[in-house]
Short mmCIF file of C-alpha atoms in Angstrom, two decimals:
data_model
loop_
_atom_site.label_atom_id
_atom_site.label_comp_id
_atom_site.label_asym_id
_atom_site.label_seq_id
_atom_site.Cartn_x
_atom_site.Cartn_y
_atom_site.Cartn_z
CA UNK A 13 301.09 -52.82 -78.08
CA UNK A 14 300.64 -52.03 -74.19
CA UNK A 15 299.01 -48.42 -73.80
CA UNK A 16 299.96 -46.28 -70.96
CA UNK A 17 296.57 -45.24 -70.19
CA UNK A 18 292.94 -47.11 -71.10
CA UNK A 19 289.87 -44.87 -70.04
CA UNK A 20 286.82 -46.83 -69.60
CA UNK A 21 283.50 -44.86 -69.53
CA UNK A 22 282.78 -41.37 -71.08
CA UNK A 23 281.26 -38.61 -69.35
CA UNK A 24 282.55 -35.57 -67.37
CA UNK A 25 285.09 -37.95 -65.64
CA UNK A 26 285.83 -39.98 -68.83
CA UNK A 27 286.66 -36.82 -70.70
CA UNK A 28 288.25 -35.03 -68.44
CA UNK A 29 290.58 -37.69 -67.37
CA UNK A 30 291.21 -38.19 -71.01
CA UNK A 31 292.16 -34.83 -71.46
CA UNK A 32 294.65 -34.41 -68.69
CA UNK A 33 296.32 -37.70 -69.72
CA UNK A 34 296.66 -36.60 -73.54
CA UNK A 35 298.02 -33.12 -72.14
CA UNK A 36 300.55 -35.55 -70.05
CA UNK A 37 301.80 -37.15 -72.94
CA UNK A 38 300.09 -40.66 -72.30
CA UNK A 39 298.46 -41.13 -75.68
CA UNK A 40 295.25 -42.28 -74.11
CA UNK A 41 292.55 -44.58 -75.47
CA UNK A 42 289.10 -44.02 -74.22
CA UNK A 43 286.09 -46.66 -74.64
CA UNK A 44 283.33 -44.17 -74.75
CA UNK A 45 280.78 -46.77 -75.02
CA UNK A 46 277.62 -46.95 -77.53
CA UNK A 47 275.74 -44.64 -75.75
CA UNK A 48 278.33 -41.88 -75.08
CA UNK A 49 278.17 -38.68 -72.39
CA UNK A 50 276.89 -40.33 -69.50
CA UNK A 51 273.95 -39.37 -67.02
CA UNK A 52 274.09 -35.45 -68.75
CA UNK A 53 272.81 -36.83 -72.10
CA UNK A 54 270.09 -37.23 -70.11
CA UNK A 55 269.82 -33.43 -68.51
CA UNK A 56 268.77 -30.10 -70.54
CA UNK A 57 269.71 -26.97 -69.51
CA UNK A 58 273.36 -27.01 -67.29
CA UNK A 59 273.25 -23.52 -65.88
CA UNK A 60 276.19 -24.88 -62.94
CA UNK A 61 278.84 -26.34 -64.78
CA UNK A 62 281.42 -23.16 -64.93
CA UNK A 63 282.57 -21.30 -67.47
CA UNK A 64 279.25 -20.61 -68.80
CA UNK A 65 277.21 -17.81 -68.20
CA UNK A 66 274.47 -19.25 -70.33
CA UNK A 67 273.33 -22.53 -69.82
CA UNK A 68 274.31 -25.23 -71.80
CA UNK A 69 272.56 -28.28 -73.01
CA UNK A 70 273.70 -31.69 -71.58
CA UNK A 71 274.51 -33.29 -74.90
CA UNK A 72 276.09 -30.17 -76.21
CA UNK A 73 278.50 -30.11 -73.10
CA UNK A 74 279.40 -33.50 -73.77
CA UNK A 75 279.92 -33.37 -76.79
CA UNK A 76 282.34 -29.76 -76.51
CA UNK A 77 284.08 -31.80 -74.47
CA UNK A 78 284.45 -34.95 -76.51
CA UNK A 79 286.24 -32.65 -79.67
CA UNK A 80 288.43 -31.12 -76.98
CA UNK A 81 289.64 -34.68 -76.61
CA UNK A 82 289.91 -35.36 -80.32
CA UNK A 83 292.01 -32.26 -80.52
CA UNK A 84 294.23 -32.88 -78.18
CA UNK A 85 294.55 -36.51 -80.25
CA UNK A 86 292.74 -38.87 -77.55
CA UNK A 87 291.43 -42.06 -79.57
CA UNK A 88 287.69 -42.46 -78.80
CA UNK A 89 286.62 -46.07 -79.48
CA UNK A 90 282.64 -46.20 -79.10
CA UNK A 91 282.37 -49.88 -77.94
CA UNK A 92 281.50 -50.79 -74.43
CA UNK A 93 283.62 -52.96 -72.26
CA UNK A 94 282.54 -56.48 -71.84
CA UNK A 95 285.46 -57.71 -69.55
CA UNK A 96 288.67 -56.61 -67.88
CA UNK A 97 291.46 -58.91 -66.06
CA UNK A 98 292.59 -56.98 -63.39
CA UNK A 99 294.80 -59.27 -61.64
CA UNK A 100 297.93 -58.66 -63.15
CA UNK A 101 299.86 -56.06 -65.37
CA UNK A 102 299.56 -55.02 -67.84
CA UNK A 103 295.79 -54.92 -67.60
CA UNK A 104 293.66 -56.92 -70.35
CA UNK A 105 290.59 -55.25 -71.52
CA UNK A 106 288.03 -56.63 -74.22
CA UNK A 107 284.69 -54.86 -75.71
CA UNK A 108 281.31 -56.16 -76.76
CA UNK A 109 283.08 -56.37 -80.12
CA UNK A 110 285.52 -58.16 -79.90
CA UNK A 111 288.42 -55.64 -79.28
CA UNK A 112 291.53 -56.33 -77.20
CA UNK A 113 294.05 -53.67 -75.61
CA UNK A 114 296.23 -53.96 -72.61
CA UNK A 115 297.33 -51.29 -70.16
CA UNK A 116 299.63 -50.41 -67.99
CA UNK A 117 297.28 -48.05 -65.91
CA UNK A 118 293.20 -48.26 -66.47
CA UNK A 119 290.90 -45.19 -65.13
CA UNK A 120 287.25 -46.37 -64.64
CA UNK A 121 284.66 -44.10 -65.14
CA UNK A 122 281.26 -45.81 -66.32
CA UNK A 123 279.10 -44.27 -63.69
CA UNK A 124 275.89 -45.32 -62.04
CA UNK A 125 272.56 -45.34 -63.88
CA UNK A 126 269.53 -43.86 -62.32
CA UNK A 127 266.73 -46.32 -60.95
CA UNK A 128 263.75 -45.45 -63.27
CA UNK A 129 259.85 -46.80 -63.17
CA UNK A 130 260.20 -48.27 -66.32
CA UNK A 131 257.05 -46.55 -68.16
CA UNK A 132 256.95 -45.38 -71.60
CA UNK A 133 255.35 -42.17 -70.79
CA UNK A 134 258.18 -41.68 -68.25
CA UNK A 135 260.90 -41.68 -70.74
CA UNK A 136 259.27 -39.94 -73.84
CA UNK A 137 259.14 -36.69 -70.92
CA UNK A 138 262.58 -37.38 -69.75
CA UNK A 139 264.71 -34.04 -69.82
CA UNK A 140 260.92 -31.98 -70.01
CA UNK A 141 259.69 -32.44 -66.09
CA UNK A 142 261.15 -35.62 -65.67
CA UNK A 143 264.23 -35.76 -63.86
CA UNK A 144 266.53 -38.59 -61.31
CA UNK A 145 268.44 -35.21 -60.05
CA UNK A 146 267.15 -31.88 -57.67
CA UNK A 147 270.34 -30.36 -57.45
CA UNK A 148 270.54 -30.24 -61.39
CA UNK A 149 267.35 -29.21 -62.30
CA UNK A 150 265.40 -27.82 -59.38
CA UNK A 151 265.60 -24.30 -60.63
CA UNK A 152 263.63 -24.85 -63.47
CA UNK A 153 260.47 -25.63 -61.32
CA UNK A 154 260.57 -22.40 -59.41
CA UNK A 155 256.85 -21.62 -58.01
CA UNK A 156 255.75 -24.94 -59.59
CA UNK A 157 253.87 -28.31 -58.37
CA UNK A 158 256.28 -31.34 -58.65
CA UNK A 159 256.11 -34.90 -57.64
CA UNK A 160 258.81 -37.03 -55.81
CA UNK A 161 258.70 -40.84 -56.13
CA UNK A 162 260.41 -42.68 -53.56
CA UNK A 163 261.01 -42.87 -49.76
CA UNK A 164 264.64 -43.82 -48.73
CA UNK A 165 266.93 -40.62 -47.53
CA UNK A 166 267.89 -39.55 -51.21
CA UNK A 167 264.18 -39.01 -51.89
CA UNK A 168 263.46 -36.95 -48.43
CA UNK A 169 267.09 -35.01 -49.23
CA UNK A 170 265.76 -34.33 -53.01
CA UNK A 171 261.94 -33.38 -52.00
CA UNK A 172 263.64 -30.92 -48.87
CA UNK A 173 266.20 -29.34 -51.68
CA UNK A 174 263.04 -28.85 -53.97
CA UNK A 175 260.71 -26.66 -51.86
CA UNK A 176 263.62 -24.12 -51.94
CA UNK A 177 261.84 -23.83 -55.30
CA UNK A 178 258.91 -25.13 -55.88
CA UNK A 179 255.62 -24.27 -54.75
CA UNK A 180 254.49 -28.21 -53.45
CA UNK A 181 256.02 -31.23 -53.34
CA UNK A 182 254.26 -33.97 -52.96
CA UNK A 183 255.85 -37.60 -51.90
CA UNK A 184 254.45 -40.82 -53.68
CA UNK A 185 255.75 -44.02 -52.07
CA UNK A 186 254.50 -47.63 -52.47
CA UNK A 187 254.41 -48.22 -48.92
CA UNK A 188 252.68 -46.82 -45.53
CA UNK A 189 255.85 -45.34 -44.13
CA UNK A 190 259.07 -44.42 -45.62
CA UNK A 191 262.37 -46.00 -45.50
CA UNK A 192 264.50 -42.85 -44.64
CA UNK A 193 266.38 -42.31 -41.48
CA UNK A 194 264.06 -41.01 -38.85
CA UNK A 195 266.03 -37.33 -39.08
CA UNK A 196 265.50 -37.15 -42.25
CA UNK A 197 261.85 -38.42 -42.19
CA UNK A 198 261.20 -35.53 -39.43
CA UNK A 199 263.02 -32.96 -41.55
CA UNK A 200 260.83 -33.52 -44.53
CA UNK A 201 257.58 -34.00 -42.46
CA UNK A 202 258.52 -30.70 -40.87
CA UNK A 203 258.50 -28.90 -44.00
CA UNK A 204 254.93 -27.61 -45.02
CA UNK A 205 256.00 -27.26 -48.82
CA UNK A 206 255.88 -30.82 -48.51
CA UNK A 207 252.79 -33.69 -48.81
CA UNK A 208 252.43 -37.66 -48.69
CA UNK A 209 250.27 -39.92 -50.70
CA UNK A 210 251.25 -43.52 -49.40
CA UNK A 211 250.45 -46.45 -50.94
CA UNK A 212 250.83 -46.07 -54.36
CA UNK A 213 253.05 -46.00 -57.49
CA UNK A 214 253.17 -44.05 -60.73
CA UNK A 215 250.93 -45.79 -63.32
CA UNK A 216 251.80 -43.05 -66.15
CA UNK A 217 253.39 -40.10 -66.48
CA UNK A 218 251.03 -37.37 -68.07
CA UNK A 219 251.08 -34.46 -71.20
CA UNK A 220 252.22 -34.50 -74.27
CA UNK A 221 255.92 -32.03 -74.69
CA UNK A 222 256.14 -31.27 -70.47
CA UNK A 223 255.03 -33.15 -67.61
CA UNK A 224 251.48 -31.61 -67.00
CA UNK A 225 250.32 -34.60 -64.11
CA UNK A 226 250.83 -37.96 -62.97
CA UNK A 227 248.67 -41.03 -62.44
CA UNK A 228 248.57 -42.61 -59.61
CA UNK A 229 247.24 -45.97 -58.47
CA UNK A 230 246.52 -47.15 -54.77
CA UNK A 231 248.64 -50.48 -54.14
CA UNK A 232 245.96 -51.16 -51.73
CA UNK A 233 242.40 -50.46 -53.09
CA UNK A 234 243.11 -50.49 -56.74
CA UNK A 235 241.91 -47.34 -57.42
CA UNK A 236 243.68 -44.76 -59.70
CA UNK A 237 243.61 -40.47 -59.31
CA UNK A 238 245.29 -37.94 -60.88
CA UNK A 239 247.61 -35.45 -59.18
CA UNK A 240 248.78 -32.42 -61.22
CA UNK A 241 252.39 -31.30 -61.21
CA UNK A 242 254.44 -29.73 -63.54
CA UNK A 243 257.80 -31.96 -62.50
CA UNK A 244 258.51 -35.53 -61.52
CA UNK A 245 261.46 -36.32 -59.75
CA UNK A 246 262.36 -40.21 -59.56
CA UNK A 247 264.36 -40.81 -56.63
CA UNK A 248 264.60 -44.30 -55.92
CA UNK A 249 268.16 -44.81 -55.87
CA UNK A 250 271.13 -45.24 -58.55
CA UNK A 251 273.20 -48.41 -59.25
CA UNK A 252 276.57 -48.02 -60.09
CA UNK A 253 278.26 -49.44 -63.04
CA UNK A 254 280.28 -52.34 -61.62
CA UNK A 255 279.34 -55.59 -62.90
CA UNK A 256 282.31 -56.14 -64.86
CA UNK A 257 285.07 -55.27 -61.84
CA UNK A 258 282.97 -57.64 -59.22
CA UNK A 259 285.26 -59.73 -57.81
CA UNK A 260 288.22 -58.10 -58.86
CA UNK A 261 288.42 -54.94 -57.01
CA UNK A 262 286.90 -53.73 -53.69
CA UNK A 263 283.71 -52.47 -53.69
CA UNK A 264 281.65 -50.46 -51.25
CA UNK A 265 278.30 -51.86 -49.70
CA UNK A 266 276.31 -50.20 -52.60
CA UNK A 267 278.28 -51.46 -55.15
CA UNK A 268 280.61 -48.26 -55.76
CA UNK A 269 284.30 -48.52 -56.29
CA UNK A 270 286.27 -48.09 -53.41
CA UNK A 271 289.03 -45.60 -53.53
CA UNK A 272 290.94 -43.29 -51.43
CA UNK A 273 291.31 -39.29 -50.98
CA UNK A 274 293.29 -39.61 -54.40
CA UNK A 275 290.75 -42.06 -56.66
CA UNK A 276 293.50 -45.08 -56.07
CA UNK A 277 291.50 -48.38 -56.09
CA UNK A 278 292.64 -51.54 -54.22
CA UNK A 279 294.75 -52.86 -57.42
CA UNK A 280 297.71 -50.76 -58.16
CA UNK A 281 297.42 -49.00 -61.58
CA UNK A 282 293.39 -48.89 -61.26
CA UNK A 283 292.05 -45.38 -61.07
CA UNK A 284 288.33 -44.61 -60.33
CA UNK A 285 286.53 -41.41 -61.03
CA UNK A 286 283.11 -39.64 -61.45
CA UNK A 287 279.79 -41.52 -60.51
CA UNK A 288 281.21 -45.01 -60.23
CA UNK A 289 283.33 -44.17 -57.08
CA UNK A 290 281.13 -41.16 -55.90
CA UNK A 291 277.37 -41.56 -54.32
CA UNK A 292 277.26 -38.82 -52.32
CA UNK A 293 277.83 -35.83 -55.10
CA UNK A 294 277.15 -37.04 -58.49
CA UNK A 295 277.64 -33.35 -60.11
CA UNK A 296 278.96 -33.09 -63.73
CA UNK A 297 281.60 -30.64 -61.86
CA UNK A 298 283.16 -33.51 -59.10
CA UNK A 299 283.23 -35.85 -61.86
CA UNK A 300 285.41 -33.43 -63.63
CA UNK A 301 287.55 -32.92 -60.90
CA UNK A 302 287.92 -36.63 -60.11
CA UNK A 303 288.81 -37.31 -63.67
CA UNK A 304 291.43 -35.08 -63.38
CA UNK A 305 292.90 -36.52 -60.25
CA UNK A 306 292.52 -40.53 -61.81
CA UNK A 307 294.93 -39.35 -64.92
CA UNK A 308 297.70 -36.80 -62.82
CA UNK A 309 297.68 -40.41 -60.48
CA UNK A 310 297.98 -42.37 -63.43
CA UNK A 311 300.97 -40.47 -64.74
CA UNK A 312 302.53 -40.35 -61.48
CA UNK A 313 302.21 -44.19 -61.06
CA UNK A 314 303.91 -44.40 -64.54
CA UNK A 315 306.74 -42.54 -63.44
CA UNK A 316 306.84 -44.64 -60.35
CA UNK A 317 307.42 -47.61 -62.20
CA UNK A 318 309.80 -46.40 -64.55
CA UNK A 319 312.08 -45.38 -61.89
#
């Protein structure tokens, strides 16, 4: 059996998309992936998603939107996608475990994964001080001491966005001078909220339930020092999941699906949405609203070909 619609990737976008294409009619099949819910399984409190005047935890939202796809009778397969043929219609895809489908339209939405350090004290305080996103969870460091790791524009953009909150933020970067274009390096050097300590890298991540410090070691002289903070912000980039459409689509210098103003790839039939096409925004809300726009494109291209 050829579906009409294969969603690859959960998520905002995933779900969303899903959503709009079971309210279409399309009977859609989602891969959802082993670990389901995207970068937001990953976030506490969402106080800007709307629609709630409360805020909501990450995995809850997910996973309010996951049974409003199993109402609406969307089959949720939690295997990740191992391979897809894009080349011709209908569209092959195959999982980790073995499973085969074909398509006549495919919506990708498997997102980008944060860049992280890697250290075990990082990711026991991940979602209490440690965070890869400002714009999500800045407010919850109001009038406190945080930490930025990184030195490219996305860390100067994140350290500028957290003194509107914070009390201090102070840049740690492996190297003498940062990587960020120059008006972005005076912008953040401009701002008094914000400090440099150059030469050195996060050794551990410290406290026990919240981020009470970090460790720091000098690249140069070997030595280590403490800096307290309450919040540690890792901003050293996100790679986009992509590996298994290299080669088969077109892709942007970063590695993020290339699409135009209505999430149309290069191959007919290919929708993009969420994190995977979008570097600029990566909000739970724009991946909504691309997922939306990938399925009403998917059902128009159905009735394209039909006619």
């Amino acid at each position: 059996m050829t579906r009409k619609v294969i969603i690859i990737g959960s998520g905002s976008a995933g779900y969303t998309a899903a959503i709009y294409a079971a309210r279409a009619g399309l009977d859609p099949l989602l891969f959802a992936g082993v670990s389901v819910g995207g970068q937001l399984m990953l976030t506490s409190d969402v106080e800007n998603f709307p629609g709630f005047p409360n805020p909501i935890l990450g995995p809850e939202l997910m996973e309010r939107m996951k049974k409003q796809c199993e109402r609406l009778g969307v089959e949720i397969v939690a295997e990740n996608v191992s391979k897809v043929e894009l080349k011709k219609r209908p569209f092959a895809v195959e999982t980790t475990e073995g499973k085969k489908e074909l398509a006549e339209t495919l919506i990708l939405a498997t997102g980008a994964s944060a860049r992280w350090l890697g250290l075990e004290s990082e990711k026991k305080l991940m979602g209490h001080g440690v965070s890869a996103c400002a714009i999500c969870d800045a407010f919850f460091f109001k009038n406190k001491k945080v930490v930025v790791v990184g030195g490219g524009d996305s860390a100067m953009e994140e350290s500028t966005f957290l003194t509107k909150f914070a009390s201090q933020v102070t840049v740690v970067h492996r190297r003498d001078q940062l990587r960020a274009s120059q008006i972005m390096q005076e912008r953040a050097k401009r701002n008094q909220k914000i400090s440099f300590i150059w030469d050195s890298a996060v050794e551990e991540v410290l406290g026990n339930e919240e981020v009470q410090g970090v460790r720091l070691k000098n690249l140069k002289t070997g030595k280590t020092r403490d800096v307290e903070c309450q919040g540690l912000f890792i901003a050293i980039g996100h790679e986009p999941n992509t590996g298994i459409f290299r080669g088969q689509l077109e892709l942007d210098s970063k590695g993020y699906v290339k699409t135009d103003a209505r999430t149309r790839t290069s191959v007919p039939g290919v929708l993009a949405a969420g994190d995977v096409m979008d570097s600029l925004y990566r909000q739970a809300v724009t991946a909504a609203g691309t997922g939306c726009m990938a399925a009403l494109e998917a059902e128009k291209f159905l009735q394209e070909q039909e006619s």
